[in-house]
Amino acid sequence: MPSTPAPVTSSPDTRLAIIVAGGSGTRMGADRPKQFLELRGEPVLVHTLRRFAEPSLGVARIVLVLPAEQLSVWQELHARYAPELALTVATGGATRWASVRQGLAQLKDYGAGVVAVHDGVRPLTPTSVIENTYVAAARHGAAVAAVAPKDSVRGLSATGSYALDRSRLRLVQTPQCFELELLRRAYQLPELPTFTDDASVVEDLHPIQLVPGDYRNLKITTPEDLLLAEVLLG
């Protein structure tokens, strides 16, 4: 399987990416992991990887993190659908946190750079969102794509619920981009139950800059998401 050879040279402007794909397809009611479901003739994961392999982005290395039991399936799909995609494959851990840590270990040859962490089942991320998030992270150290809620939002209390000001809320997406050494330092800390994404791992060490995301940047989780992605790609 193609990969970027070592040794490597890097600078603060070097762009790297970790694509985390650990889904099982349970909520999809599918017979295979959701990242391997077909979307317009190719697996969802292939669409995602092509976004980060776009030459205009200049990503130096892509690391794909998969569960151990999915590696042989991916090798077959990679050879069939996208043999031209150069990437490094890593075996994931029991949690998303552990999987990102495994992905970071594959970047040990890089002394500097900006690394994007992205969900393997977000195949429609516009190139502009990826570019803008990299740029913001290079400037601020940590940047996350996010969109404003469209619906009214309420919080829960012991006696019922209460209104929240949605203008002060954002729905977090990926990519989430970080200065490489900052993300390394964050992932040296113990894992906590409050870690729901990479921003929550980093935020105790560094402020998080928000970047406008895109409502088309779907995370494929349910059958309805897959149908909508088909329409948007069409």
CSV table of C-alpha atoms in Angstrom, one decimal, residues 108-210:
chain,number,residue,atom,x,y,z
A,108,LYS,CA,6.6,11.0,14.8
A,109,ASP,CA,8.9,11.9,11.9
A,110,TYR,CA,7.5,15.4,11.7
A,111,GLY,CA,8.8,18.0,14.1
A,112,ALA,CA,6.4,20.8,13.2
A,113,GLY,CA,3.2,21.4,11.2
A,114,VAL,CA,-0.5,21.7,11.4
A,115,VAL,CA,-2.5,18.5,11.7
A,116,ALA,CA,-6.2,18.1,10.8
A,117,VAL,CA,-8.3,15.4,12.5
A,118,HIS,CA,-11.4,14.5,10.5
A,119,ASP,CA,-14.2,12.0,10.6
A,120,GLY,CA,-13.9,9.3,8.0
A,121,VAL,CA,-17.7,9.5,7.4
A,122,ARG,CA,-17.8,13.2,6.5
A,123,PRO,CA,-17.4,12.8,2.7
A,124,LEU,CA,-18.8,16.1,1.6
A,125,THR,CA,-16.5,18.6,3.4
A,126,PRO,CA,-15.9,21.5,1.0
A,127,THR,CA,-12.3,22.1,0.2
A,128,SER,CA,-12.7,25.7,1.3
A,129,VAL,CA,-13.7,24.6,4.8
A,130,ILE,CA,-10.6,22.4,5.0
A,131,GLU,CA,-8.4,25.2,3.7
A,132,ASN,CA,-9.8,27.8,6.0
A,133,THR,CA,-9.5,25.6,9.1
A,134,TYR,CA,-5.8,24.8,8.3
A,135,VAL,CA,-5.1,28.5,7.8
A,136,ALA,CA,-6.8,29.5,11.1
A,137,ALA,CA,-4.9,26.8,13.0
A,138,ALA,CA,-1.6,28.0,11.6
A,139,ARG,CA,-2.5,31.5,12.8
A,140,HIS,CA,-4.1,30.7,16.2
A,141,GLY,CA,-2.8,27.2,17.1
A,142,ALA,CA,-6.2,25.5,17.2
A,143,ALA,CA,-9.2,25.8,14.9
A,144,VAL,CA,-12.5,23.9,14.5
A,145,ALA,CA,-15.2,24.0,11.8
A,146,ALA,CA,-18.6,24.8,13.2
A,147,VAL,CA,-22.1,26.0,12.1
A,148,ALA,CA,-24.9,27.8,13.9
A,149,PRO,CA,-28.0,25.8,15.0
A,150,LYS,CA,-30.9,26.2,12.7
A,151,ASP,CA,-33.5,25.2,15.2
A,152,SER,CA,-34.4,26.6,18.6
A,153,VAL,CA,-32.4,24.9,21.4
A,154,ARG,CA,-33.5,24.0,25.0
A,155,GLY,CA,-31.5,22.8,28.0
A,156,LEU,CA,-32.8,20.2,30.4
A,157,SER,CA,-33.3,20.7,34.1
A,158,ALA,CA,-34.7,18.7,37.0
A,159,THR,CA,-38.0,20.5,36.7
A,160,GLY,CA,-38.4,20.6,32.9
A,161,SER,CA,-36.4,22.6,30.3
A,162,TYR,CA,-35.3,26.2,29.6
A,163,ALA,CA,-34.5,28.2,26.5
A,164,LEU,CA,-31.0,28.7,25.3
A,165,ASP,CA,-29.7,31.6,23.1
A,166,ARG,CA,-28.8,29.8,19.9
A,167,SER,CA,-26.9,32.8,18.7
A,168,ARG,CA,-24.3,31.8,21.3
A,169,LEU,CA,-24.2,28.1,20.3
A,170,ARG,CA,-22.4,26.3,17.5
A,171,LEU,CA,-22.6,22.7,16.2
A,172,VAL,CA,-19.1,21.4,15.9
A,173,GLN,CA,-17.9,19.6,12.8
A,174,THR,CA,-14.6,18.3,11.5
A,175,PRO,CA,-11.9,19.0,10.4
A,176,GLN,CA,-10.4,20.2,13.6
A,177,CYS,CA,-6.9,21.5,13.1
A,178,PHE,CA,-4.1,22.0,15.5
A,179,GLU,CA,-0.4,22.9,15.7
A,180,LEU,CA,1.2,19.5,15.8
A,181,GLU,CA,3.2,19.9,19.1
A,182,LEU,CA,0.0,21.3,20.8
A,183,LEU,CA,-2.0,18.2,19.8
A,184,ARG,CA,0.9,16.0,21.0
A,185,ARG,CA,1.0,17.7,24.4
A,186,ALA,CA,-2.8,17.4,24.7
A,187,TYR,CA,-2.7,13.7,24.0
A,188,GLN,CA,-0.1,13.1,26.6
A,189,LEU,CA,-2.8,13.9,29.2
A,190,PRO,CA,-5.0,11.1,30.6
A,191,GLU,CA,-8.2,10.3,28.8
A,192,LEU,CA,-11.3,11.8,30.4
A,193,PRO,CA,-15.1,11.0,29.9
A,194,THR,CA,-15.6,14.6,28.9
A,195,PHE,CA,-13.5,14.2,25.7
A,196,THR,CA,-16.0,14.1,22.9
A,197,ASP,CA,-13.8,15.5,20.2
A,198,ASP,CA,-10.2,16.8,19.7
A,199,ALA,CA,-11.2,20.4,20.7
A,200,SER,CA,-12.3,19.1,24.1
A,201,VAL,CA,-8.9,17.4,24.5
A,202,VAL,CA,-7.0,20.6,23.6
A,203,GLU,CA,-9.1,23.3,25.2
A,204,ASP,CA,-7.5,23.2,28.7
A,205,LEU,CA,-4.2,23.9,27.1
A,206,HIS,CA,-5.2,26.4,24.4
A,207,PRO,CA,-8.2,28.5,23.2
A,208,ILE,CA,-10.1,27.1,20.2
A,209,GLN,CA,-10.8,29.3,17.2
A,210,LEU,CA,-14.1,28.6,15.4
